[in-house]
PDB file of C-alpha atoms in Angstrom:
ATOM      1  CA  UNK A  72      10.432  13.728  41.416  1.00 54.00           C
ATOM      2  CA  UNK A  73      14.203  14.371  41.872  1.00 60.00           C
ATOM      3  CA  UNK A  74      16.946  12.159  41.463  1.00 67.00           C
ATOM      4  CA  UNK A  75      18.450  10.454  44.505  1.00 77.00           C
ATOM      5  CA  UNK A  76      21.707  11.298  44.917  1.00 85.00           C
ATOM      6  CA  UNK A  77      24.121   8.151  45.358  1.00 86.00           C
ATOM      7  CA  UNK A  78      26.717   7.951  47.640  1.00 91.00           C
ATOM      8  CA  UNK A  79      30.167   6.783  46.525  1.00 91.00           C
ATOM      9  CA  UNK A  80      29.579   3.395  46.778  1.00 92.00           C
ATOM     10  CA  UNK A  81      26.787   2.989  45.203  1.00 92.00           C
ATOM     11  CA  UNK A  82      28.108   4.688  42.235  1.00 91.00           C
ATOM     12  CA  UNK A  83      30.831   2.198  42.253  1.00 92.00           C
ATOM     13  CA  UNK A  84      28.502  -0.368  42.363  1.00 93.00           C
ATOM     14  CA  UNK A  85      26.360   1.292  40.073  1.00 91.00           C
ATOM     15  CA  UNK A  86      29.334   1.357  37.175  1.00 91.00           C
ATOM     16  CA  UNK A  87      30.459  -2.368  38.025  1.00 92.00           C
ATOM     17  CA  UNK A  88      27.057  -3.200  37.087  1.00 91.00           C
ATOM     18  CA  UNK A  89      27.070  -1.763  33.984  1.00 89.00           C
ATOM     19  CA  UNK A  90      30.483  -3.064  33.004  1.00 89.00           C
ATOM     20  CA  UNK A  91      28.855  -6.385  33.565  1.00 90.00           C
ATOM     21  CA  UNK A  92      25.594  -5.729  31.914  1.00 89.00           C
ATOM     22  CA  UNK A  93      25.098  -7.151  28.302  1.00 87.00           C
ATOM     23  CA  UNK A  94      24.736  -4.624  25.830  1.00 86.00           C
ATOM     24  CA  UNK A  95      21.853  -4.530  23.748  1.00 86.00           C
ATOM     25  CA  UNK A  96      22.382  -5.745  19.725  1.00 89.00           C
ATOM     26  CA  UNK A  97      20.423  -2.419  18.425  1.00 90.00           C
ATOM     27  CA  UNK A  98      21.593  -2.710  15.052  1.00 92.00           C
ATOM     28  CA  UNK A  99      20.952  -6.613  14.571  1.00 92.00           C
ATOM     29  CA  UNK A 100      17.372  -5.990  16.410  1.00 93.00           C
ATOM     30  CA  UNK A 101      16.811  -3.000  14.053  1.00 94.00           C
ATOM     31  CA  UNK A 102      17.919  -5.071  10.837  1.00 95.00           C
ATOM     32  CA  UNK A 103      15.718  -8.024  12.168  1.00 94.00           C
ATOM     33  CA  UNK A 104      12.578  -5.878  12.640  1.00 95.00           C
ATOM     34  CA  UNK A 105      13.109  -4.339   9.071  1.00 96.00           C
ATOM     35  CA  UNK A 106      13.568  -7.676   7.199  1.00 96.00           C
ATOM     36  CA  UNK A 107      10.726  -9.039   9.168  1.00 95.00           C
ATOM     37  CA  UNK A 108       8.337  -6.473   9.301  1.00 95.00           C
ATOM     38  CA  UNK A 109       8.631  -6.236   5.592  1.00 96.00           C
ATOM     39  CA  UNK A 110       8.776  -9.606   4.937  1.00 96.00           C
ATOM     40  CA  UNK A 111       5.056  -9.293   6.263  1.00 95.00           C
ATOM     41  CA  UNK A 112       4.379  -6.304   4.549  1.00 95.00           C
ATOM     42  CA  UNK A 113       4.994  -8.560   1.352  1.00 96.00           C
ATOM     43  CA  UNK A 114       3.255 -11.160   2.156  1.00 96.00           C
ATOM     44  CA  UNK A 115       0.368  -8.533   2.446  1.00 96.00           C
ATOM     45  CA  UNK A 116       1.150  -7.324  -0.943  1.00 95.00           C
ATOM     46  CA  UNK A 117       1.173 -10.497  -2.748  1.00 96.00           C
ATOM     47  CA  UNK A 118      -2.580 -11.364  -1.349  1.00 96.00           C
ATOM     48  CA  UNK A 119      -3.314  -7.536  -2.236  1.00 95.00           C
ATOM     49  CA  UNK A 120      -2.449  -8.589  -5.877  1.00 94.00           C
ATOM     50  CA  UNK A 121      -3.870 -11.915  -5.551  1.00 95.00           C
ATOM     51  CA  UNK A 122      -7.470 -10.609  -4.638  1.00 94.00           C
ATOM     52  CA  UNK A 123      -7.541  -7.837  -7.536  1.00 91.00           C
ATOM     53  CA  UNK A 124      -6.229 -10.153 -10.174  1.00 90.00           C
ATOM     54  CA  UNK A 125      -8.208 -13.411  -9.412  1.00 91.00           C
ATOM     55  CA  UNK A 126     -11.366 -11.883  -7.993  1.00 90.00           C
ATOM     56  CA  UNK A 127     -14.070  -9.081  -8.458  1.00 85.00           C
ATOM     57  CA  UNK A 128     -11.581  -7.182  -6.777  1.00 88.00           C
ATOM     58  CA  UNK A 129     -10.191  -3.353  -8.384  1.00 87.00           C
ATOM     59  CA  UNK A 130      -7.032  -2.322  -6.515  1.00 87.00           C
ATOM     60  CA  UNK A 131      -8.841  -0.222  -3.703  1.00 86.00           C
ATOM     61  CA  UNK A 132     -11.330  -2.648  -2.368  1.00 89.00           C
ATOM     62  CA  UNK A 133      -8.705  -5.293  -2.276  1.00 92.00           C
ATOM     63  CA  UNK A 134      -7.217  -3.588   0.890  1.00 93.00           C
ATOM     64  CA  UNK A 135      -9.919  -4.804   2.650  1.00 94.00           C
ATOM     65  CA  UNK A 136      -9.834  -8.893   2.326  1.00 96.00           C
ATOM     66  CA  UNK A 137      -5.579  -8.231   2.634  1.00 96.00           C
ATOM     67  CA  UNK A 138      -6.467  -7.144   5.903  1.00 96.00           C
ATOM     68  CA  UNK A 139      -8.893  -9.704   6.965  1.00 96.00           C
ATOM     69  CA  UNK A 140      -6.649 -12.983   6.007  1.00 96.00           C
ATOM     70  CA  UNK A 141      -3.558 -11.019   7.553  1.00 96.00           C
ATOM     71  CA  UNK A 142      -5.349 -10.531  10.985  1.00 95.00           C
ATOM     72  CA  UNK A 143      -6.540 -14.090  10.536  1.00 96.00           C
ATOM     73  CA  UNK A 144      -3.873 -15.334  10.224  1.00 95.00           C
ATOM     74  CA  UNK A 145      -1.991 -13.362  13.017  1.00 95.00           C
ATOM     75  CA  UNK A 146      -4.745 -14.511  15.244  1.00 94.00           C
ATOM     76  CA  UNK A 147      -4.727 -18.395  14.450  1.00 95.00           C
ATOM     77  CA  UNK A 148      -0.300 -17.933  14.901  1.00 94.00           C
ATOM     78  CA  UNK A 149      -0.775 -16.497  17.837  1.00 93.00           C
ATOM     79  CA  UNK A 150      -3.643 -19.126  19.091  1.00 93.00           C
ATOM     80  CA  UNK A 151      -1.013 -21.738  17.598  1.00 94.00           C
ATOM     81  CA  UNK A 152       1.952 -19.968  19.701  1.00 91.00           C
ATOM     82  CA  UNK A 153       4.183 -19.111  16.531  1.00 91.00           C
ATOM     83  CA  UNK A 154       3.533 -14.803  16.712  1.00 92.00           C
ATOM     84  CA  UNK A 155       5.236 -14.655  19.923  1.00 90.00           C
ATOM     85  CA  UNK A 156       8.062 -16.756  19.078  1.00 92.00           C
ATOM     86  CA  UNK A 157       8.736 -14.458  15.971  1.00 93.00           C
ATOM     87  CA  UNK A 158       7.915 -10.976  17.796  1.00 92.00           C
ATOM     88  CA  UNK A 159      10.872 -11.921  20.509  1.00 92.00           C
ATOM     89  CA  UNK A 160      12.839 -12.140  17.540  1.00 91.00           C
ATOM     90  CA  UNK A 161      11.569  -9.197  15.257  1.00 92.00           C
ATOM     91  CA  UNK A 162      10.245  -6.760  17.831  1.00 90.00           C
ATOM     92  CA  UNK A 163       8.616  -3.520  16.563  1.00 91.00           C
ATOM     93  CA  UNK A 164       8.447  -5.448  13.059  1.00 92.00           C
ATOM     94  CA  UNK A 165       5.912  -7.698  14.292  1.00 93.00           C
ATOM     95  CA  UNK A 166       4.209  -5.039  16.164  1.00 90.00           C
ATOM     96  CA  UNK A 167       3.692  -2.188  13.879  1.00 91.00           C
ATOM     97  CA  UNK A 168       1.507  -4.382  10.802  1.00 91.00           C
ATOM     98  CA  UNK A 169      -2.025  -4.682  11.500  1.00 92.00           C
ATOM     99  CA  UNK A 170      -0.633  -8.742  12.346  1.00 93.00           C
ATOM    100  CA  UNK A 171       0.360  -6.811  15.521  1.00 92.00           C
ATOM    101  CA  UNK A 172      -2.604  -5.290  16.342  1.00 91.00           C
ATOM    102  CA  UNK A 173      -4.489  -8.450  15.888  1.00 93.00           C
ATOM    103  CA  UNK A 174      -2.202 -10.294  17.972  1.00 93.00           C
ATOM    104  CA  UNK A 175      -2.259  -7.563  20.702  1.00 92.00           C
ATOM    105  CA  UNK A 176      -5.845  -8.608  20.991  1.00 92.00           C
ATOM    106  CA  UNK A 177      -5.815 -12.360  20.882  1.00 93.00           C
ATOM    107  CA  UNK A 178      -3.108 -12.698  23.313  1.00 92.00           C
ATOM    108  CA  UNK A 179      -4.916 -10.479  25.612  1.00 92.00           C
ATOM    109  CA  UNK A 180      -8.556 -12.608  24.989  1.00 92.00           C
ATOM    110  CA  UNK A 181      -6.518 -16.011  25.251  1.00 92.00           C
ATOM    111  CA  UNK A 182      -4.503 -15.117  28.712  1.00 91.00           C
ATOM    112  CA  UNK A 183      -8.412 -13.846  30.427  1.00 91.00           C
ATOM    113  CA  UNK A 184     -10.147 -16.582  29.044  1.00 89.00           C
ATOM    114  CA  UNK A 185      -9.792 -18.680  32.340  1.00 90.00           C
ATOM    115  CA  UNK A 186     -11.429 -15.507  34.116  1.00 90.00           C
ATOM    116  CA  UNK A 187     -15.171 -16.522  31.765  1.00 89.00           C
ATOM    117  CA  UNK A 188     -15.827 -15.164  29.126  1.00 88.00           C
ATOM    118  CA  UNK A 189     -17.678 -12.048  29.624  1.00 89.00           C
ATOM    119  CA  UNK A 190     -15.595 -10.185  32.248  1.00 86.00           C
ATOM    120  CA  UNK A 191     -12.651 -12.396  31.184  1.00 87.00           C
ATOM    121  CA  UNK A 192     -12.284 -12.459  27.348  1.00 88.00           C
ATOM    122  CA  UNK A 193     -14.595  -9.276  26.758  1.00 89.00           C
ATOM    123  CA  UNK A 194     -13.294  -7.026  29.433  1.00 88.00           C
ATOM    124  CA  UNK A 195      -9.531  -7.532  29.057  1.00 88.00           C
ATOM    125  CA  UNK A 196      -9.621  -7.903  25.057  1.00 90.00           C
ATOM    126  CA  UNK A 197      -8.448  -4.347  24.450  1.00 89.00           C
ATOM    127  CA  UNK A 198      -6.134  -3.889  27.446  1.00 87.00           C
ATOM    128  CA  UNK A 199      -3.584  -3.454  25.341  1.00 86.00           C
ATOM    129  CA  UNK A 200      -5.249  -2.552  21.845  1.00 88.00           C
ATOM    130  CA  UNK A 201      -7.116   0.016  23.543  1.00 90.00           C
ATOM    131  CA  UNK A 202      -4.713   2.561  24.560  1.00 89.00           C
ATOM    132  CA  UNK A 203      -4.385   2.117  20.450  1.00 88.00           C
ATOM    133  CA  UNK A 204      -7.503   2.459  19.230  1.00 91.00           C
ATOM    134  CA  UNK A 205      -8.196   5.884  21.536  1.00 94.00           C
ATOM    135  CA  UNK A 206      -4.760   7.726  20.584  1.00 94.00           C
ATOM    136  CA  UNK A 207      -5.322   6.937  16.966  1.00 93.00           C
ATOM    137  CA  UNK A 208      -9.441   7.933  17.015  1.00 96.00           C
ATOM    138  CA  UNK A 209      -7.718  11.270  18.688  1.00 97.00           C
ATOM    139  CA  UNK A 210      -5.119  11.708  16.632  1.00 97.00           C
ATOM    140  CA  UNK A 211      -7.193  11.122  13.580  1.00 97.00           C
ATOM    141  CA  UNK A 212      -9.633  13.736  14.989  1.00 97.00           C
ATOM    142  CA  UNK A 213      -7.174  16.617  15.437  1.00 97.00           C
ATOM    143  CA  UNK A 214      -5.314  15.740  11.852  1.00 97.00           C
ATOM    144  CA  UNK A 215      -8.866  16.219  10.164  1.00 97.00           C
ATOM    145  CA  UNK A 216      -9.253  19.686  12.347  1.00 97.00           C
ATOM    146  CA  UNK A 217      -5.994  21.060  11.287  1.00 97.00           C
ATOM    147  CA  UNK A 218      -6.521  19.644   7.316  1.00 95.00           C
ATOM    148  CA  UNK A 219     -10.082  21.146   7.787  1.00 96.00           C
ATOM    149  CA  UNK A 220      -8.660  24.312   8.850  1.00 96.00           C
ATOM    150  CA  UNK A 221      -6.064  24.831   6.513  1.00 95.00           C
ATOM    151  CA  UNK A 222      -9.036  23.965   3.654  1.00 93.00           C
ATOM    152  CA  UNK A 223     -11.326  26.600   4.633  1.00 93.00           C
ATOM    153  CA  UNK A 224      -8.131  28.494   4.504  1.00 92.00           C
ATOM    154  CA  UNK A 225      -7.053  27.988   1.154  1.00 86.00           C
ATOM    155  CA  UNK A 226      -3.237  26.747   2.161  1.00 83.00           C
ATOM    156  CA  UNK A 227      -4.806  22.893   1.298  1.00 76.00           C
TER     157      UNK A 227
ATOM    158  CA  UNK R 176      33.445  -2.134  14.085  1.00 59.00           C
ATOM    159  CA  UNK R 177      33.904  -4.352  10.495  1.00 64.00           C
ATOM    160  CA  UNK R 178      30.713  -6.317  10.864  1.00 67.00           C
ATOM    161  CA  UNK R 179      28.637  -3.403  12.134  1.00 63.00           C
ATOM    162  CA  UNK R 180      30.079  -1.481   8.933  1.00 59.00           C
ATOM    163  CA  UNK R 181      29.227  -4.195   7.095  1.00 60.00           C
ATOM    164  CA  UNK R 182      25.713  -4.531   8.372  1.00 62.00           C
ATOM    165  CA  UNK R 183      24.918  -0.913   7.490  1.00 62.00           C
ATOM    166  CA  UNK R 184      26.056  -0.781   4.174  1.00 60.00           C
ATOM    167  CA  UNK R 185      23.540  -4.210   3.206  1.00 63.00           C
ATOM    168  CA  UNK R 186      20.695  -2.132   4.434  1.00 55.00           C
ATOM    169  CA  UNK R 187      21.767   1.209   3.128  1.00 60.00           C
ATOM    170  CA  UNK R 188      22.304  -0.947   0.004  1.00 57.00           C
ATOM    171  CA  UNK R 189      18.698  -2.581   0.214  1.00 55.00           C
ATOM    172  CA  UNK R 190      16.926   0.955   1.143  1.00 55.00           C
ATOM    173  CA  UNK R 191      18.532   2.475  -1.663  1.00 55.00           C
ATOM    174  CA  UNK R 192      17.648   0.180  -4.512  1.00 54.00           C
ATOM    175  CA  UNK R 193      17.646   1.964  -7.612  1.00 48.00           C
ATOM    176  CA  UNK R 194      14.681   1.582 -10.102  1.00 47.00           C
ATOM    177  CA  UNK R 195      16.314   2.764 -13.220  1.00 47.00           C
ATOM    178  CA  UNK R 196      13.883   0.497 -15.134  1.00 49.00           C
ATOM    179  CA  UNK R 197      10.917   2.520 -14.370  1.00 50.00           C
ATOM    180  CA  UNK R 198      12.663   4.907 -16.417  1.00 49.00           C
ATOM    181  CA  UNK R 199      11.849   2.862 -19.493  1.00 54.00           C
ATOM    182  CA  UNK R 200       8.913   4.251 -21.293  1.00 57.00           C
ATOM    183  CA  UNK R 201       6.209   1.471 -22.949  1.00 57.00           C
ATOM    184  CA  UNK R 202       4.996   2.529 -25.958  1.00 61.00           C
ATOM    185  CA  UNK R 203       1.149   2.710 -26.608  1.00 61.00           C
ATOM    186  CA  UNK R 204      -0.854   0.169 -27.998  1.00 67.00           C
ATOM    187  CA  UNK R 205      -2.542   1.635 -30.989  1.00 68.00           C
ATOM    188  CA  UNK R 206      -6.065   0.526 -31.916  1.00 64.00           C
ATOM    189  CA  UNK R 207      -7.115   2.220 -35.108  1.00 62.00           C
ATOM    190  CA  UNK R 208      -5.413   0.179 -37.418  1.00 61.00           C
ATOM    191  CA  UNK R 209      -6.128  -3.381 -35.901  1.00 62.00           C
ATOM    192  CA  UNK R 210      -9.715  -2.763 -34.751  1.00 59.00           C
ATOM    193  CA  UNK R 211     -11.339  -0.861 -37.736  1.00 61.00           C
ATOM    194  CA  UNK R 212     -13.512   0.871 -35.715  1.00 64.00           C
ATOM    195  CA  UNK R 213     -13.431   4.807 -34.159  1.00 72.00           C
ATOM    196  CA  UNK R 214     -10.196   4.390 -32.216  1.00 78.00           C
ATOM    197  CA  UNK R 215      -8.400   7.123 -33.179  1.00 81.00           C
ATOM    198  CA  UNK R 216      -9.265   9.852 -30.028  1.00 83.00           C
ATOM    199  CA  UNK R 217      -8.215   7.094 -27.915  1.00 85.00           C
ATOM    200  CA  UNK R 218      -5.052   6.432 -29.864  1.00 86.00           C
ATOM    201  CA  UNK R 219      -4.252  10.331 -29.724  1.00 87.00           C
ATOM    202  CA  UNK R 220      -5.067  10.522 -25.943  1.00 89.00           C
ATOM    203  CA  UNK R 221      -2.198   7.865 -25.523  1.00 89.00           C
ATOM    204  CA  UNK R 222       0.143   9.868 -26.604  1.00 88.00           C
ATOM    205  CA  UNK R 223      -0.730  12.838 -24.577  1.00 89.00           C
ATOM    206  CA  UNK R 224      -0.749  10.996 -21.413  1.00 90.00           C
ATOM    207  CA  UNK R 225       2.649   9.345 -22.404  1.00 89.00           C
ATOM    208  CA  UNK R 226       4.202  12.489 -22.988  1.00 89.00           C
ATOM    209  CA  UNK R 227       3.344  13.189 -19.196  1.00 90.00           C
ATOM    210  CA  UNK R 228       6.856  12.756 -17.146  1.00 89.00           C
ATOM    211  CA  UNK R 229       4.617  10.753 -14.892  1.00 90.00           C
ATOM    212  CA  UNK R 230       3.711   8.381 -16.844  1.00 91.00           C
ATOM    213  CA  UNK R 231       5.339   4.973 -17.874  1.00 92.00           C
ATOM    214  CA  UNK R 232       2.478   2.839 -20.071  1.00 90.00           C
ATOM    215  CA  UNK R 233      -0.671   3.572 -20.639  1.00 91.00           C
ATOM    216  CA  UNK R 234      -3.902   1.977 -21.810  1.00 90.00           C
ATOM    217  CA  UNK R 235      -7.624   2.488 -23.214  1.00 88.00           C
ATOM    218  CA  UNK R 236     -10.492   2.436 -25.535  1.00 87.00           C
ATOM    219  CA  UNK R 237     -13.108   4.079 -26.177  1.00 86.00           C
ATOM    220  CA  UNK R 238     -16.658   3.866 -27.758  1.00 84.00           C
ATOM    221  CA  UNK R 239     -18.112   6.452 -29.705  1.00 82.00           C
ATOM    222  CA  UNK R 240     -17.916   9.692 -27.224  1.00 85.00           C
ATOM    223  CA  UNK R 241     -16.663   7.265 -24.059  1.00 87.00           C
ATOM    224  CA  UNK R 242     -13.254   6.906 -23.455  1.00 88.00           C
ATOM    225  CA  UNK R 243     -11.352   4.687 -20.663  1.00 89.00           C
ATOM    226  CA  UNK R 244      -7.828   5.347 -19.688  1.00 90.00           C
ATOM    227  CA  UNK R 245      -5.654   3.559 -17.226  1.00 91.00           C
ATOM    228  CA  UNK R 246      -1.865   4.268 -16.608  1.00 91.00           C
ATOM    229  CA  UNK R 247       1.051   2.842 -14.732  1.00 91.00           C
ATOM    230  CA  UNK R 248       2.661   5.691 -12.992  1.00 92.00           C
ATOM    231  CA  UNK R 249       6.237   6.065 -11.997  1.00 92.00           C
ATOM    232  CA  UNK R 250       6.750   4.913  -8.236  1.00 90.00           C
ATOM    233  CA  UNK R 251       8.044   8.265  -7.045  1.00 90.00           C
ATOM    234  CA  UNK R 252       4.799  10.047  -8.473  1.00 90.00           C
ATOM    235  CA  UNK R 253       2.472   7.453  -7.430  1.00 89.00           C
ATOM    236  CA  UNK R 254       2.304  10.006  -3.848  1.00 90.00           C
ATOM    237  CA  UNK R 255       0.989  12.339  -6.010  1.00 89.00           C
ATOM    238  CA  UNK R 256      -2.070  10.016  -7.892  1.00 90.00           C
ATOM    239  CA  UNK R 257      -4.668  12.426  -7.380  1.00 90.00           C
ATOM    240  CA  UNK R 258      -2.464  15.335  -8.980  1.00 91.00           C
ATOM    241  CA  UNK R 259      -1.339  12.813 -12.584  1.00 92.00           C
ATOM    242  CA  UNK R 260      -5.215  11.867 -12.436  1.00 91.00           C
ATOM    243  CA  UNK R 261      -6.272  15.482 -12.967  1.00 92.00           C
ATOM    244  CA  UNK R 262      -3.492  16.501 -15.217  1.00 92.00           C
ATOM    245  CA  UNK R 263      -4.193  13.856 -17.603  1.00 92.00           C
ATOM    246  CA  UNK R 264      -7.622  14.014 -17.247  1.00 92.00           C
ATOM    247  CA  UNK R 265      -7.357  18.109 -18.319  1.00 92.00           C
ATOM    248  CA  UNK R 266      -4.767  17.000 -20.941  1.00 91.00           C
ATOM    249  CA  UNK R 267      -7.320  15.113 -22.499  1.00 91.00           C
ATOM    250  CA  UNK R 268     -10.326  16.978 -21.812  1.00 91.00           C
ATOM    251  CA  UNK R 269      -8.573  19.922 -23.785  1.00 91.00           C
ATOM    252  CA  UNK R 270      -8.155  17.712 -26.975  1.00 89.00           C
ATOM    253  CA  UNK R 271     -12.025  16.114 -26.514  1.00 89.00           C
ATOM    254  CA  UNK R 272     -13.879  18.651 -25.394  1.00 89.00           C
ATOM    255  CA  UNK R 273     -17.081  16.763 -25.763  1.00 89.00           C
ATOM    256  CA  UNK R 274     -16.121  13.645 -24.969  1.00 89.00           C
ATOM    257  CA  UNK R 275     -16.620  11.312 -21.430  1.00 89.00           C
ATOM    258  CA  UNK R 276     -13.152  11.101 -20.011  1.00 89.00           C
ATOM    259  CA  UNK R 277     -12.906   8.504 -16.710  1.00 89.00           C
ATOM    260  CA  UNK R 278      -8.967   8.346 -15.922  1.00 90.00           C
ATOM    261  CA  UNK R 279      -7.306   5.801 -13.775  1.00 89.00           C
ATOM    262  CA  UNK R 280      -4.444   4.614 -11.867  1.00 90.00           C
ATOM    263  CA  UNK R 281      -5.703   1.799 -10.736  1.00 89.00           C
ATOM    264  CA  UNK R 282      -3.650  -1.823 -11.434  1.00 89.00           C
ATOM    265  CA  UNK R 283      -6.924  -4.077 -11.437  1.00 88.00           C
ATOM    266  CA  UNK R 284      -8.470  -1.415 -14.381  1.00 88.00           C
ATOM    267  CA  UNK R 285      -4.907  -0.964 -16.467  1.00 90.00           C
ATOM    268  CA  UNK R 286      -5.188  -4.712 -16.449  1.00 89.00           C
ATOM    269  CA  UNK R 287      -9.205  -5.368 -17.919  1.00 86.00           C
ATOM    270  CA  UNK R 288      -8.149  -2.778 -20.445  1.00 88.00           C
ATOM    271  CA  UNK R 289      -4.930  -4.278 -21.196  1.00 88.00           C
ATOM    272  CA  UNK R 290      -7.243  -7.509 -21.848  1.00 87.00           C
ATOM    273  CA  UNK R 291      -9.743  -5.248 -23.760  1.00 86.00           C
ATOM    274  CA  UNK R 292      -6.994  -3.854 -26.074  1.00 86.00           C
ATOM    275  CA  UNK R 293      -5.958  -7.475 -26.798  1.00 85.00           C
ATOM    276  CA  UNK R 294      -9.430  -8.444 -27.537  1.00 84.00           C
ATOM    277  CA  UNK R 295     -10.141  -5.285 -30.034  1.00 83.00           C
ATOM    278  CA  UNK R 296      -6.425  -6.235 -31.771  1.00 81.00           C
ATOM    279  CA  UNK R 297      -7.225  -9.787 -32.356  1.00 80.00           C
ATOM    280  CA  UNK R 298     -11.249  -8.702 -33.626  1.00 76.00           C
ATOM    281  CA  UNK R 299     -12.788 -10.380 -31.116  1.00 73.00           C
ATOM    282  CA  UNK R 300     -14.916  -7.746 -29.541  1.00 74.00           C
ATOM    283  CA  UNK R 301     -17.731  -6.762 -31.345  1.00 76.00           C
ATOM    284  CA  UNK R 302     -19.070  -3.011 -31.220  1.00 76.00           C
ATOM    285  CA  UNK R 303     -21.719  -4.028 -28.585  1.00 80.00           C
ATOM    286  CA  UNK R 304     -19.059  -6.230 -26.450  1.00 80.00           C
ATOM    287  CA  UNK R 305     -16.591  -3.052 -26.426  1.00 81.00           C
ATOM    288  CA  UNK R 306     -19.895  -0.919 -24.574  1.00 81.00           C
ATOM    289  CA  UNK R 307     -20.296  -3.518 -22.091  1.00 82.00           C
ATOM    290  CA  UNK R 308     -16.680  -3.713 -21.488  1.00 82.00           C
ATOM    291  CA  UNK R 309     -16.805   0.396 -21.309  1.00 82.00           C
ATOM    292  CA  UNK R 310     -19.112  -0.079 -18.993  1.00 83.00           C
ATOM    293  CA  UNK R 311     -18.153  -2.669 -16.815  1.00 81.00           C
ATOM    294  CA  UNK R 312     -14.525  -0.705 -16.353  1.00 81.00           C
ATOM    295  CA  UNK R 313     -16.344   2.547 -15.481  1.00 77.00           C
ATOM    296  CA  UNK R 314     -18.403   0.531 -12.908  1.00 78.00           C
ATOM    297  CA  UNK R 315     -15.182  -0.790 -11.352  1.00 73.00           C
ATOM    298  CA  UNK R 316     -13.384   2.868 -11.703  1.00 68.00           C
ATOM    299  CA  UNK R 317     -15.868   4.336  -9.271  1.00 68.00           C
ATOM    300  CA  UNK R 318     -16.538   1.496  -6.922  1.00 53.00           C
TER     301      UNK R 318
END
């Protein structure tokens, strides 16, 4: 669709407005969402070494109980009403983790619940998870075609 | 223009956090002496896989024609596990032809064999105790 061309005025308007407009912090949101983001990332860690030092644990198979208390816990701070308060002020840091993911579907299951909880909670649970879960099943698929590829011919 | 300058050069400074300790080589435990009993291959493949660039510490034992070996590997390399796994594995396979090599990189197994190593040093693991042990960390090295 093309642009609509503005008239003088409204291209007066137009900068007015943005000489009024409150610039974005980019730099302070991108510092936030780093020291955030990885201060969840090491929270993740230290359970990581927790399991495989205190339990029948070795250091691969300890990724998966890391992962289960860190979406449990995203989910029970997002039930609670703490995730959102930290994701307005850590953005992308909150929302890259798997806590994001996990919160991406509890918000979504706790807004629908008042709709039941078949069409409410199970219908709109992955409204926003799902657009996840397909582009990463599809980019997953096409990375193993290409590594397959490049296998059979000898480059891998 | 000052604090933005600021800001950037405390995360440039955190991003770029140098690791010059990891340069610091451990030196390997030796076994022969303290334990008594055949130690020696294991001994010997220490200080093939610590003459690896890869490599910062290293630990194992072994029982008769078994030998465990776990290393810490330098963080840089630790991209490339699969790559230092095979080289030291061949590094060692070339020395003991015969013998039943199981390499890791795994933290959990470098620490059982750290706890091993203390156990043979202080006598307190009997030749039957040392197979089980074998055992147990070759269960946990393919699980």
């Amino acid at each position: 669709m093309a642009k609509k061309q503005l008239t003088p005025q409204q291209q007066e308007y137009q900068e007015l407005h943005s000489s009024y407009e409150k610039k974005r912090p980019v730099l302070k949101n991108c510092i936030y969402a780093f020291f955030i983001g990885g201060f969840i990332c090491l929270i993740g860690q230290c359970l990581h070494v927790f399991f495989y030092t205190n339990f029948n644990f070795t250091e691969k198979t300890a990724g998966n109980p890391t992962v289960a208390v860190l979406i449990f816990l995203a989910t029970l701070m997002t039930g609670l009403g703490f995730y959102d308060r930290i994701a307005q002020i850590a953005g992308a840091g909150t929302a890259v983790p798997v806590t994001g993911f996990a919160n991406s579907i509890a918000s979504a299951a706790i807004e629908h619940r008042t709709e039941g909880y078949v069409l409410g909670v199970g219908g709109n649970m992955f409204k926003l998870a799902g657009s996840v879960i397909v582009f990463g099943t599809v980019a997953a698929f096409f990375i193993a075609l290409i590594k397959t590829i490049l296998m059979k011919a000898g480059v891998l | 223009m000052k604090r933005k300058l600021v800001s950037i050069l405390a995360v440039l400074l955190c991003l770029g956090a140098c690791t010059q300790a990891e340069d610091e080589r451990g030196s390997a435990f030796k076994l022969q002496e303290a334990a008594g009993h055949g130690q020696e291959a294991s001994d010997r493949a220490k200080d093939e896989i610590l003459a690896m660039e890869e490599v910062i510490s290293v630990r194992g034992i072994q029982y008769k024609e078994e030998m465990v070996m776990a290393m810490h590997v330098k963080q840089v390399d630790r991209f490339q596990l699969k790559d230092v796994r095979k080289k030291a594995f061949d590094r060692i396979k070339a020395l003991y032809p015969d013998y039943t090599i199981h390499i890791s990189t795994d933290k959990k197994i470098y620490k059982e064999l750290e706890d091993a190593e203390n156990k043979v040093k202080a006598g307190n693991l009997s030749e039957k105790e040392l197979e089980k042990t074998i055992k147990v960390i070759e269960k946990h090295s393919k699980g």
